PDB file of C-alpha atoms in Angstrom:
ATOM      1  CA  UNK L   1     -25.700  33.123  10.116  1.00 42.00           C
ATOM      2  CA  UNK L   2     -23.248  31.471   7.262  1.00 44.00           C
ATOM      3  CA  UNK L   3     -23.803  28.242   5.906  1.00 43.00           C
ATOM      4  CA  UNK L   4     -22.237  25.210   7.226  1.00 43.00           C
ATOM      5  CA  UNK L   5     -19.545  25.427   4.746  1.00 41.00           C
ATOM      6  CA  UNK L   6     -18.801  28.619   6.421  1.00 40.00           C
ATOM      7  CA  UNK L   7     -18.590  28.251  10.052  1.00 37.00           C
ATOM      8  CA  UNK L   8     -17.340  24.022   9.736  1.00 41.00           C
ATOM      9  CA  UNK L   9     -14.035  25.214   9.863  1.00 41.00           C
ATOM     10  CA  UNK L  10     -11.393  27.429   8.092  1.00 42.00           C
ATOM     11  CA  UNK L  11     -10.370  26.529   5.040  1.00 44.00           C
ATOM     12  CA  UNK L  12      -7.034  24.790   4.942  1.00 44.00           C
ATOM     13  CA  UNK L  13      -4.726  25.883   2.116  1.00 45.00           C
ATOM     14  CA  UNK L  14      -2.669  23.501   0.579  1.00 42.00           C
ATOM     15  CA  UNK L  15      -0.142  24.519  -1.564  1.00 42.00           C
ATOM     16  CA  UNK L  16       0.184  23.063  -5.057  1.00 41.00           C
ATOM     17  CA  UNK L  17       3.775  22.355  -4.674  1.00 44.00           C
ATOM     18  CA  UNK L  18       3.938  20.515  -1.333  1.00 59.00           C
ATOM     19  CA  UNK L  19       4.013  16.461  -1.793  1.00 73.00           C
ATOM     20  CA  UNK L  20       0.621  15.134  -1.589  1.00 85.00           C
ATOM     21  CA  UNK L  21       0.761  12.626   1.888  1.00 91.00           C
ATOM     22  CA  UNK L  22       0.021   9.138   1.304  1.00 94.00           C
ATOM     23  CA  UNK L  23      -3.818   7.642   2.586  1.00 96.00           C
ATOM     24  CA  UNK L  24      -4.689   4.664   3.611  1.00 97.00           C
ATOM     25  CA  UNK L  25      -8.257   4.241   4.486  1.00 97.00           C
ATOM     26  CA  UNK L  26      -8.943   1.302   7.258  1.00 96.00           C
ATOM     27  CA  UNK L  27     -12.478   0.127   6.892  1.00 94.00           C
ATOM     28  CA  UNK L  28     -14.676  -2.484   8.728  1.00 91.00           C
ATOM     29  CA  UNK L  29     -18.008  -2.892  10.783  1.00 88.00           C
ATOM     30  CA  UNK L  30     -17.735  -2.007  14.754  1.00 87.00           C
ATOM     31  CA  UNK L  31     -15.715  -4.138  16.710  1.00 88.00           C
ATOM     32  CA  UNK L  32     -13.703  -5.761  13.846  1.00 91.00           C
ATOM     33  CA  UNK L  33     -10.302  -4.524  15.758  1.00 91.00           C
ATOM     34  CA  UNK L  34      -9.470  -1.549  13.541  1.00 91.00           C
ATOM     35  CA  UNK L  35      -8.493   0.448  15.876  1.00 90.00           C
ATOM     36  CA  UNK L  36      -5.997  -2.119  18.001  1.00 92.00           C
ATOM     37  CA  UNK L  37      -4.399  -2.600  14.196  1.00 95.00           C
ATOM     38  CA  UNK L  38      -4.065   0.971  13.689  1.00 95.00           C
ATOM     39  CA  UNK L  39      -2.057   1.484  16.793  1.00 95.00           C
ATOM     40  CA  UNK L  40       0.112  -1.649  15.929  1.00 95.00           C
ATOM     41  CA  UNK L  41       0.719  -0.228  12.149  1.00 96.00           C
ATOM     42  CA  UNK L  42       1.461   3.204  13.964  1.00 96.00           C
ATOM     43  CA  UNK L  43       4.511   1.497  15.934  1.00 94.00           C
ATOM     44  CA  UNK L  44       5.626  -0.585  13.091  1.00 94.00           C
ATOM     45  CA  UNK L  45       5.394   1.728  10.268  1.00 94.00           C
ATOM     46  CA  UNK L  46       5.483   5.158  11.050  1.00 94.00           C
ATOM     47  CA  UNK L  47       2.004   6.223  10.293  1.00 96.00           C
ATOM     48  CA  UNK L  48      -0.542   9.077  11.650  1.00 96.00           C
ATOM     49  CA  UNK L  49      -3.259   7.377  12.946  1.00 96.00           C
ATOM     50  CA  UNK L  50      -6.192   9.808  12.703  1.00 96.00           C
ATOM     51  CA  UNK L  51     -10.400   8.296  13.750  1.00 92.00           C
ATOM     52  CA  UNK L  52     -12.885  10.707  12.067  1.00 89.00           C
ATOM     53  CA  UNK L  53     -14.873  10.496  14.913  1.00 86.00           C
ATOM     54  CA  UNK L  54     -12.119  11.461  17.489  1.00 91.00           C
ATOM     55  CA  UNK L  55     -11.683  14.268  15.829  1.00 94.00           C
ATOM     56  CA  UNK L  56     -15.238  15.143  16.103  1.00 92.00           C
ATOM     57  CA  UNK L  57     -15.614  14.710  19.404  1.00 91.00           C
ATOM     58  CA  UNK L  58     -12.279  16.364  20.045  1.00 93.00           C
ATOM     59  CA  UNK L  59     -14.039  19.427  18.462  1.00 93.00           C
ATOM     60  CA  UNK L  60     -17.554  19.007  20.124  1.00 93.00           C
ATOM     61  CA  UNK L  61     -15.214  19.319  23.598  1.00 93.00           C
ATOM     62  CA  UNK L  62     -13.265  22.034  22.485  1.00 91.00           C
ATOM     63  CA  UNK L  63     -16.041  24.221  22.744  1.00 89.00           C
ATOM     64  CA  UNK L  64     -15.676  26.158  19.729  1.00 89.00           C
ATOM     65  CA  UNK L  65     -18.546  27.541  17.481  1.00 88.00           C
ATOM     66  CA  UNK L  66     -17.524  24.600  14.753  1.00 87.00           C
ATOM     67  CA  UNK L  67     -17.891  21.810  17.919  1.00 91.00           C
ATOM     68  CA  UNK L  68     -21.330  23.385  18.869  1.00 92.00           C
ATOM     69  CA  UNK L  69     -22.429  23.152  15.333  1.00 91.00           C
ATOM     70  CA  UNK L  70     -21.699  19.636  15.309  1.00 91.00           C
ATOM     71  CA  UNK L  71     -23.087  18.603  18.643  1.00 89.00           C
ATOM     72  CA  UNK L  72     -26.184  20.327  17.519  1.00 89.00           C
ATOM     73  CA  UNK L  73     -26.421  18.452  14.516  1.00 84.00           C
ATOM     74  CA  UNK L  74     -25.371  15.182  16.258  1.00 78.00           C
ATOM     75  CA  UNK L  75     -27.922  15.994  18.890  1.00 79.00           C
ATOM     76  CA  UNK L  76     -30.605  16.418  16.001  1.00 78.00           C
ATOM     77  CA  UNK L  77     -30.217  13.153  14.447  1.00 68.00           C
ATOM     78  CA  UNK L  78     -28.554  14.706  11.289  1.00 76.00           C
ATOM     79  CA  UNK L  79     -25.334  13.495   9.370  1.00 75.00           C
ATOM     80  CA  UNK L  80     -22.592  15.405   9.805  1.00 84.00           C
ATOM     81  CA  UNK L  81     -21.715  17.233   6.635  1.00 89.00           C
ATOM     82  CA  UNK L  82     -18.727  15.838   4.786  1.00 92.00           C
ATOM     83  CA  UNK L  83     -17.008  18.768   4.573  1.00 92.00           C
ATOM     84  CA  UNK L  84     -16.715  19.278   8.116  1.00 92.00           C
ATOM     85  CA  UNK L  85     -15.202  15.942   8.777  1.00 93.00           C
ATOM     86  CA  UNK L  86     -12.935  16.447   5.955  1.00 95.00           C
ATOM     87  CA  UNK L  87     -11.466  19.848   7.053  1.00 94.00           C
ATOM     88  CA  UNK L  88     -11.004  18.567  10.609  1.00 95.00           C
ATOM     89  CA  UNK L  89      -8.831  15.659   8.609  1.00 95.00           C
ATOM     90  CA  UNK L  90      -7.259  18.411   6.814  1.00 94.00           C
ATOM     91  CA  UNK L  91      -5.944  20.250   9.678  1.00 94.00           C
ATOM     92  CA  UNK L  92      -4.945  17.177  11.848  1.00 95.00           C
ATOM     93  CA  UNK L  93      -2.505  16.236   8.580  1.00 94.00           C
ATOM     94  CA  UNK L  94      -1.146  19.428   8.212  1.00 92.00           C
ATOM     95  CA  UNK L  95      -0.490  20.005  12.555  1.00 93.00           C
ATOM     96  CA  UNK L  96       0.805  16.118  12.205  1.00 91.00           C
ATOM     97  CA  UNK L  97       4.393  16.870  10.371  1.00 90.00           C
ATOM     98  CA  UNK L  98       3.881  13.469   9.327  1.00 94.00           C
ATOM     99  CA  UNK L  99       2.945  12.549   5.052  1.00 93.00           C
ATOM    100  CA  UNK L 100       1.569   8.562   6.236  1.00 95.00           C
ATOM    101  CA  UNK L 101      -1.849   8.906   7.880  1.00 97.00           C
ATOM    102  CA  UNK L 102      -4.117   6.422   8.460  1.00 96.00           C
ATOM    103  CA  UNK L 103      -7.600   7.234   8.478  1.00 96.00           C
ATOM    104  CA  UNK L 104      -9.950   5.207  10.463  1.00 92.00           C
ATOM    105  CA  UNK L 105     -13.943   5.307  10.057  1.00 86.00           C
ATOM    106  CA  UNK L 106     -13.672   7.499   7.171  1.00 91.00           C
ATOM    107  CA  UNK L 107     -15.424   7.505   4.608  1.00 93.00           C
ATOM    108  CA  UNK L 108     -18.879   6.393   6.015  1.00 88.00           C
ATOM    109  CA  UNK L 109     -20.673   6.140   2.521  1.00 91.00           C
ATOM    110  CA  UNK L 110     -20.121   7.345  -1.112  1.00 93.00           C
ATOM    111  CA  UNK L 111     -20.909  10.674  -0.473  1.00 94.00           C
ATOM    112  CA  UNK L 112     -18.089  11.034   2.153  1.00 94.00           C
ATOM    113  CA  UNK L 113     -15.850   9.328  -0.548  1.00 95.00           C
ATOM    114  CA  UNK L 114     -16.531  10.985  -3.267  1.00 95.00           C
ATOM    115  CA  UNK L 115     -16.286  14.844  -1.165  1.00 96.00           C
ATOM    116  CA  UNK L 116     -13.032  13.780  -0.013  1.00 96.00           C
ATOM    117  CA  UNK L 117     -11.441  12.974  -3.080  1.00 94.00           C
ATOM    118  CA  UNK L 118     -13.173  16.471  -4.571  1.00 95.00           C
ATOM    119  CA  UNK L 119     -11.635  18.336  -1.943  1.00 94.00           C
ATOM    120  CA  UNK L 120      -8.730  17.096  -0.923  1.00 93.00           C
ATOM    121  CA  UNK L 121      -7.900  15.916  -4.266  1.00 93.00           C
ATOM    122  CA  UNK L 122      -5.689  12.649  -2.683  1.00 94.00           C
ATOM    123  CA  UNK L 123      -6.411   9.325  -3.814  1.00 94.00           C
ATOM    124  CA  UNK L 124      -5.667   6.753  -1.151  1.00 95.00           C
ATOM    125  CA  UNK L 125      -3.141   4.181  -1.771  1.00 95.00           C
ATOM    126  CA  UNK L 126      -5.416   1.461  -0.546  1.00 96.00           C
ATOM    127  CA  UNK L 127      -8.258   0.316   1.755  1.00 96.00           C
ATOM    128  CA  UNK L 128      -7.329  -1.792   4.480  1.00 96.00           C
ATOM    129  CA  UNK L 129     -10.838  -3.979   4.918  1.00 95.00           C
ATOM    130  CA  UNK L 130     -11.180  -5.678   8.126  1.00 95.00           C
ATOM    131  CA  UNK L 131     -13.523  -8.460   7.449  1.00 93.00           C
ATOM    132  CA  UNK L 132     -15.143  -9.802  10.356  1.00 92.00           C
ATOM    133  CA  UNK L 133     -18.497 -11.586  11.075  1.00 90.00           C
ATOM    134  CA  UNK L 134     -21.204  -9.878  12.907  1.00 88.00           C
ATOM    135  CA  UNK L 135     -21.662 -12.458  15.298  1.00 89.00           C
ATOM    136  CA  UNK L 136     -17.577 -11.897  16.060  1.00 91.00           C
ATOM    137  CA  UNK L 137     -18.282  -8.416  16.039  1.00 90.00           C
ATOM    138  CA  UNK L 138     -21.157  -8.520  18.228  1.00 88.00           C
ATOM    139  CA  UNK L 139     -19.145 -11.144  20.856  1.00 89.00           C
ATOM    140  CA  UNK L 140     -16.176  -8.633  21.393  1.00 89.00           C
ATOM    141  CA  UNK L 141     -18.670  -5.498  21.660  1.00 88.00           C
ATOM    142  CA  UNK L 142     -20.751  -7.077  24.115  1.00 85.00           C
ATOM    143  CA  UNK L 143     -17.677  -8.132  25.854  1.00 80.00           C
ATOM    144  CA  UNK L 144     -15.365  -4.934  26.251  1.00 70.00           C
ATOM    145  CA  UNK L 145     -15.681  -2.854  28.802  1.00 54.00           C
ATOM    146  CA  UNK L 146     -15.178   0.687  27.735  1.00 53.00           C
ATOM    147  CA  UNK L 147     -18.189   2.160  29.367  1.00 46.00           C
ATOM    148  CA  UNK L 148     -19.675   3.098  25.836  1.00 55.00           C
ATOM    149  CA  UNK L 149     -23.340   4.096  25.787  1.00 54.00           C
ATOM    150  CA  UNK L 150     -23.581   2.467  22.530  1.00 53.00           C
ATOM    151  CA  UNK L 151     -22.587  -0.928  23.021  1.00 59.00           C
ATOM    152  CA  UNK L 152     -25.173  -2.642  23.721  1.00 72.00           C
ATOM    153  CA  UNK L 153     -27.273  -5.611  21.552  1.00 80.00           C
ATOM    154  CA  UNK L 154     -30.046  -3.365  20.075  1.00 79.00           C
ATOM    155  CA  UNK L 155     -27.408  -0.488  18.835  1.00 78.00           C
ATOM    156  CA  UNK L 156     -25.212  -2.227  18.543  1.00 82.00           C
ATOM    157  CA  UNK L 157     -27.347  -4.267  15.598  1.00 83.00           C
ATOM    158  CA  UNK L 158     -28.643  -0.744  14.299  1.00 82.00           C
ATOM    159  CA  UNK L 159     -25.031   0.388  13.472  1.00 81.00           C
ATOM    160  CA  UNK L 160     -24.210  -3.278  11.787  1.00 85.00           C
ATOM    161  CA  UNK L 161     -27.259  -2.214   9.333  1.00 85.00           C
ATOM    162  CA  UNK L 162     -25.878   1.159   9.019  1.00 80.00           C
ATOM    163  CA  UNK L 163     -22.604  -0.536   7.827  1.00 83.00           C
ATOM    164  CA  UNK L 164     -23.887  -2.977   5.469  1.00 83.00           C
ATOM    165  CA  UNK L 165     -25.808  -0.187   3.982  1.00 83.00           C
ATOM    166  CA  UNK L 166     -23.473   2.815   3.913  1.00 85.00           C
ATOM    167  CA  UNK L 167     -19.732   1.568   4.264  1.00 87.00           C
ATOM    168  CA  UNK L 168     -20.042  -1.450   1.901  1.00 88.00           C
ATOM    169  CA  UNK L 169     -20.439   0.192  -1.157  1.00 91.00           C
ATOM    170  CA  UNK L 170     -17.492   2.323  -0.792  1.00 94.00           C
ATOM    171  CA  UNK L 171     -15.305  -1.142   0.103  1.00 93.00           C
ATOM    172  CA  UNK L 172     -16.964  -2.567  -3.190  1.00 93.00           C
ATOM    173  CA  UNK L 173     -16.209   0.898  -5.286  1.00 95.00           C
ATOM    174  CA  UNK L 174     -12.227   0.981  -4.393  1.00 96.00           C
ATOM    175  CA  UNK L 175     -12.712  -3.072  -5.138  1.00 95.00           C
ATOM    176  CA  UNK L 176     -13.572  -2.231  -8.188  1.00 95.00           C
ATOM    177  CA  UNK L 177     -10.570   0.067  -8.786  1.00 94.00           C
ATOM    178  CA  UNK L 178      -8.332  -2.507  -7.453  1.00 95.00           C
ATOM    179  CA  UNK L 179      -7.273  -0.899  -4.175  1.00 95.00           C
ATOM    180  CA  UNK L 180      -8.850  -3.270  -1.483  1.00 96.00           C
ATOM    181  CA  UNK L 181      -6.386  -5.089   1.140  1.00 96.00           C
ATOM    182  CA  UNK L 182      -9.101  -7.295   2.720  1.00 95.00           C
ATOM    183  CA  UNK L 183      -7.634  -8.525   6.447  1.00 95.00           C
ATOM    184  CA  UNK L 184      -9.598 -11.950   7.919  1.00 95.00           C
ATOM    185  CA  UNK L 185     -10.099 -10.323  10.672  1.00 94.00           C
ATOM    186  CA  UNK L 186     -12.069 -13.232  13.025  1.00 92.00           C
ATOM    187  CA  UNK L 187      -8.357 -14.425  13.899  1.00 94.00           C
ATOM    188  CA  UNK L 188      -6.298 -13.494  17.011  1.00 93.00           C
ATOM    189  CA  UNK L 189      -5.434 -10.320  17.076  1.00 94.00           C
ATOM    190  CA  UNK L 190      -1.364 -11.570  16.578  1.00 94.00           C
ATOM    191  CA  UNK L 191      -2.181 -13.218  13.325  1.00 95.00           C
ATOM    192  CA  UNK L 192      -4.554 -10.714  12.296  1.00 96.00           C
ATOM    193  CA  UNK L 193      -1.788  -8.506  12.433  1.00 96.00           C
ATOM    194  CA  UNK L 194       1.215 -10.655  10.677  1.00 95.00           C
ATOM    195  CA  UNK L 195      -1.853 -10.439   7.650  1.00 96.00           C
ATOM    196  CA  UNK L 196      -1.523  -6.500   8.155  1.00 96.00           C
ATOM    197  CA  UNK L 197       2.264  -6.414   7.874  1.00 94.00           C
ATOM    198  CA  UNK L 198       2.414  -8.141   5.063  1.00 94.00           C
ATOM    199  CA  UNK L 199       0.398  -5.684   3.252  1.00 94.00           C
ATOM    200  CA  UNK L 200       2.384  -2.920   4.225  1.00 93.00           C
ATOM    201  CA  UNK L 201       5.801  -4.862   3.146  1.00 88.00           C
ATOM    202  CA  UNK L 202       4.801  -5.693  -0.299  1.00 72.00           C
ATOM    203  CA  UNK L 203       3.900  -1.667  -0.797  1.00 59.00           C
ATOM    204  CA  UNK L 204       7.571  -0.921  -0.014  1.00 47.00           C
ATOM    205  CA  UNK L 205       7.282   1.036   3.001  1.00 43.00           C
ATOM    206  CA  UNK L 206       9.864   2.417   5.846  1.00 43.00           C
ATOM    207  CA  UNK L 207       9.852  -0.115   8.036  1.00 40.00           C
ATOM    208  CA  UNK L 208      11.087   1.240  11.533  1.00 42.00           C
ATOM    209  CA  UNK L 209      13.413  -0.750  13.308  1.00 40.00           C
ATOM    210  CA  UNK L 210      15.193  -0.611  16.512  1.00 41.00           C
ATOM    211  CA  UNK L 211      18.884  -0.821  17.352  1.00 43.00           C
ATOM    212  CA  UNK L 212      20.461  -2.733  20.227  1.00 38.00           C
ATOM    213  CA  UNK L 213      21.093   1.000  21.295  1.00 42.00           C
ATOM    214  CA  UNK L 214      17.247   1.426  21.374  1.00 42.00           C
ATOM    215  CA  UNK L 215      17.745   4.283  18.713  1.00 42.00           C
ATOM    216  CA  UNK L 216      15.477   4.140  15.989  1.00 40.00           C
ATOM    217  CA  UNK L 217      16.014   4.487  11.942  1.00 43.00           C
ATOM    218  CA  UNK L 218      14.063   3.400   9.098  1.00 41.00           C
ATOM    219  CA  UNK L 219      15.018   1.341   6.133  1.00 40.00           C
ATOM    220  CA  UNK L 220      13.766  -0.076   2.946  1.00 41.00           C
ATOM    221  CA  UNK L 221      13.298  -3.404   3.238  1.00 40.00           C
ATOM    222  CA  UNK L 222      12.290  -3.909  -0.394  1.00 40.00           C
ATOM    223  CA  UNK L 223      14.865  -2.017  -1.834  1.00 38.00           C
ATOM    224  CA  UNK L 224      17.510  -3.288  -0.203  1.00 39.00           C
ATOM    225  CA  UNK L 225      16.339  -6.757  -1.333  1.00 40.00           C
ATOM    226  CA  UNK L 226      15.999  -5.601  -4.669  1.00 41.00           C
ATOM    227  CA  UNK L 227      19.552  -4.712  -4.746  1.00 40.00           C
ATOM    228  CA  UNK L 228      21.248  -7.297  -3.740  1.00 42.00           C
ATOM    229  CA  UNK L 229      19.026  -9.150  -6.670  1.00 41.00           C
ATOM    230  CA  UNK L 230      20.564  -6.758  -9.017  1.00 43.00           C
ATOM    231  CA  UNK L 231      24.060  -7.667  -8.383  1.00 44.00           C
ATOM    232  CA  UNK L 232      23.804 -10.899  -7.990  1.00 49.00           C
ATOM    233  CA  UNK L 233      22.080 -11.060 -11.239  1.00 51.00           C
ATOM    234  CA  UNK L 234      24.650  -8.740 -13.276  1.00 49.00           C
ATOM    235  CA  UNK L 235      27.314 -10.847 -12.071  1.00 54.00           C
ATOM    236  CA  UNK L 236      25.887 -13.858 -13.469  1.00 60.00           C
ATOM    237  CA  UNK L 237      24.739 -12.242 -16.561  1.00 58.00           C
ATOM    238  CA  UNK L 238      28.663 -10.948 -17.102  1.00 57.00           C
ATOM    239  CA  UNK L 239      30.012 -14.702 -16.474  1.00 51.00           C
ATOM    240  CA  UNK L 240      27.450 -15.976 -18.486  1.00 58.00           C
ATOM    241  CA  UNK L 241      28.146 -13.961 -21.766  1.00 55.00           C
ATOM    242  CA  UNK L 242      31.734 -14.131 -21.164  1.00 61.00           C
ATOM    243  CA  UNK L 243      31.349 -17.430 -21.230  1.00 62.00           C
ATOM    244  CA  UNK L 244      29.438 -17.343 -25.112  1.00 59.00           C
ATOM    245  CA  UNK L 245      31.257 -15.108 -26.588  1.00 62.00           C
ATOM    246  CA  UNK L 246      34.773 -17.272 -25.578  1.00 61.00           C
ATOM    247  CA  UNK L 247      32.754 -20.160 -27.512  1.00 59.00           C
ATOM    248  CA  UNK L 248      32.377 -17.879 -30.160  1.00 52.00           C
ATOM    249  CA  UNK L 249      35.813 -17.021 -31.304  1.00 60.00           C
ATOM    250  CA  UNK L 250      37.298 -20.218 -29.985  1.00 55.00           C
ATOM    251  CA  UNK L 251      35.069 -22.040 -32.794  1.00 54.00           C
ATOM    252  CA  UNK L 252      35.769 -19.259 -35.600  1.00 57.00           C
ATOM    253  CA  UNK L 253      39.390 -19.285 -34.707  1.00 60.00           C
ATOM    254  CA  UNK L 254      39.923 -22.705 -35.092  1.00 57.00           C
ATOM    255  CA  UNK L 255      38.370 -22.584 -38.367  1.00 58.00           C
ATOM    256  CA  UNK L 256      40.076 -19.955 -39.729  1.00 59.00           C
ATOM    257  CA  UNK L 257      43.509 -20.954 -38.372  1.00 59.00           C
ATOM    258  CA  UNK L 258      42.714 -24.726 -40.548  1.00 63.00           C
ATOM    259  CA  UNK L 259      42.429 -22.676 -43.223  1.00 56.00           C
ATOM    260  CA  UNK L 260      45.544 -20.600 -43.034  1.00 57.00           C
ATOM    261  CA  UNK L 261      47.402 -23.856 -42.108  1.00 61.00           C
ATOM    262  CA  UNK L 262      46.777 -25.306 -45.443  1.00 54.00           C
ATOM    263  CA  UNK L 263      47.440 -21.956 -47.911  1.00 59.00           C
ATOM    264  CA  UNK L 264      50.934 -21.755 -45.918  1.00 61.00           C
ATOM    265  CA  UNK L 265      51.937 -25.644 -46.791  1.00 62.00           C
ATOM    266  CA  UNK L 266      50.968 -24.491 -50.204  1.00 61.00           C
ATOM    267  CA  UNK L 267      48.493 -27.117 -50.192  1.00 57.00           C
ATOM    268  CA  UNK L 268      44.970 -26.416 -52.204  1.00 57.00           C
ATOM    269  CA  UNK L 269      42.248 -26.105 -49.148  1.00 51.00           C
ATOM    270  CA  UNK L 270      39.574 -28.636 -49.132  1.00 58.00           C
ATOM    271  CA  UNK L 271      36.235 -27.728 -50.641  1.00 52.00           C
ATOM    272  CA  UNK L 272      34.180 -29.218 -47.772  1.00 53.00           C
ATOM    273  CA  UNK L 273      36.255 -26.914 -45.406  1.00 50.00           C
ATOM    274  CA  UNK L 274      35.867 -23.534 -47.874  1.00 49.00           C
ATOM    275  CA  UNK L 275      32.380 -24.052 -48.408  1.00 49.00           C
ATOM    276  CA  UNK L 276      32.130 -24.694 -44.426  1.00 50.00           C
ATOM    277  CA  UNK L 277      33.494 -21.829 -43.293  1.00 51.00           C
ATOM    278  CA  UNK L 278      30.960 -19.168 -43.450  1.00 53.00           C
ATOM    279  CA  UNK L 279      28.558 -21.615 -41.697  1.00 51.00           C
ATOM    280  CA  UNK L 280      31.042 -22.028 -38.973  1.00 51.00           C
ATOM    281  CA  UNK L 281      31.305 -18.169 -38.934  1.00 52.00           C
ATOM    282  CA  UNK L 282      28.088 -18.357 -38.547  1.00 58.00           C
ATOM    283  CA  UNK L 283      27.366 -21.031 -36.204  1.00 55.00           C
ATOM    284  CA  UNK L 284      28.498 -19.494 -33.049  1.00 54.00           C
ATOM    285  CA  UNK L 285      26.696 -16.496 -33.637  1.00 56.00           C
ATOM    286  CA  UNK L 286      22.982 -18.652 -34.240  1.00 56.00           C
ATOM    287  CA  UNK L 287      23.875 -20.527 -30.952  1.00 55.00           C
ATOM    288  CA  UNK L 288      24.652 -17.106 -29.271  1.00 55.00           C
ATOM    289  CA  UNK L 289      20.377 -16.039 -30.586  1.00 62.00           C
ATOM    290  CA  UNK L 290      18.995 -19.566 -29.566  1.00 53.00           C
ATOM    291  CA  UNK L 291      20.648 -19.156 -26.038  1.00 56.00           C
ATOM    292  CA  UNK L 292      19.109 -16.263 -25.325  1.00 58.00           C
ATOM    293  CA  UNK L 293      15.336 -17.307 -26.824  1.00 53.00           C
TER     294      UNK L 293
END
């Protein structure tokens, strides 16, 4: 019998020259509304939505020798090895056609992060924390009515101490780094989400619209604003010197024409206007530095 590493799953090759796909990881304890976010950001962004452990249990009911292994190990009480989870991510990206994924659950704990990173060798672009309370957490578990085995008051504590003890210290490690988007996520799920969009607008991404013809295209919302900044502000910059460098020879004109005026009357010019005119030479040019200070 191989090792796990061996029968988890085939390896997926990834060449060196294809664009790495841009991760977001979506973190936050059980029943903080990750996954009625990820469906919204799906819709409104164009992400791949992809749960860790859908795709494990997509694999357990596939039957194959990799979803035996797992529901062996699940059935055991032991963690499913990184690796496996990872490759299953892996494939899902590559089958997607998609480069925006999502990733929901994932990673669990350090060890998940740090495996990831090793193997797949993709940093995400951020973490998108759902904060929540437990006792909001707890309300909406207790409450829904998916027919889950797990959701009830004394596992559904146990897996709020498996969060504060595993997941947290990967939210505080990517804190560290810089790359946490945390989400109050005790609000309705509407204003939870306007929070979520405008994380996803400041990082500049395709935001898909759609036409009165019910088409759909994608545009830069951004950018375009960006643009229109540029112009506006060239224009004004192009007025603006215009405008200085008129001053400019207006003022050394004038002084150099009251010169000429009085060496073509024959007239001796004025000391106070010779010894003047370098500093009115000059004088535009000074004004032209201190405007721009």
């Amino acid at each position: 019998m191989g090792s796990v590493k061996e029968i988890a799953i085939e390896d997926v090759n990834v060449s060196s020259t294809e664009k790495q796909p841009k991760v977001v990881f979506v973190l936050g304890g059980p029943g903080s509304g990750k996954g009625t976010q990820c469906a919204n950001i799906v819709e409104h962004f164009g992400y791949s939505h992809l749960s860790a452990g859908d795709l494990l249990r997509a694999e357990i009911k596939s039957g194959s020798e990799n979803g035996t292994m797992i529901q062996n190990m699940i059935k055991e009480g032991k963690i499913v090895p990184s690796e496996v989870t990872i490759k299953l991510l892996q494939k899902a990206m590559q089958e997607s056609g998609n480069d925006k994924f999502l990733i929901d659950g994932f990673p669990r704990n350090e060890e998940n992060r740090a495996a990831f990173e090793a193997v797949t060798k993709i940093t995400p672009e951020f973490v998108l924390f759902f904060d929540c309370s437990e006792e909001e957490m707890e309300r909406r578990l207790l409450g829904r009515n998916q027919g889950r085995e797990d959701d009830n008051i004394e596992t559904i504590r146990k897996r709020f101490k498996v969060y504060l003890e595993s997941s947290l210290p990967v939210i505080e490690y990517y804190n560290s780094k810089g790359k946490v988007r945390k989400i109050d996520a005790g609000k309705p799920v509407e204003e939870v989400f306007e929070a979520v969009k405008a994380v996803f607008t400041l990082k500049d991404e395709k935001v898909l619209i759609r036409g009165m013809d019910n088409t759909e295209c994608t545009r830069k919302r951004t950018y375009v604003h960006r643009r229109r900044l540029c112009l506006s502000s060239c224009f004004q910059m192009a007025v603006y010197v215009g405008l200085k460098i008129g001053i400019c020879l207006v003022c050394s004109s004038y002084q150099l024409a009251s010169i000429l005026g009085f060496l073509c009357r024959g007239g001796d010019v004025p000391v106070p206007l010779m010894v003047s005119h370098p500093l009115c030479w000059m004088m535009p040019f000074l004004f032209f530095i201190l405007m721009n200070m």
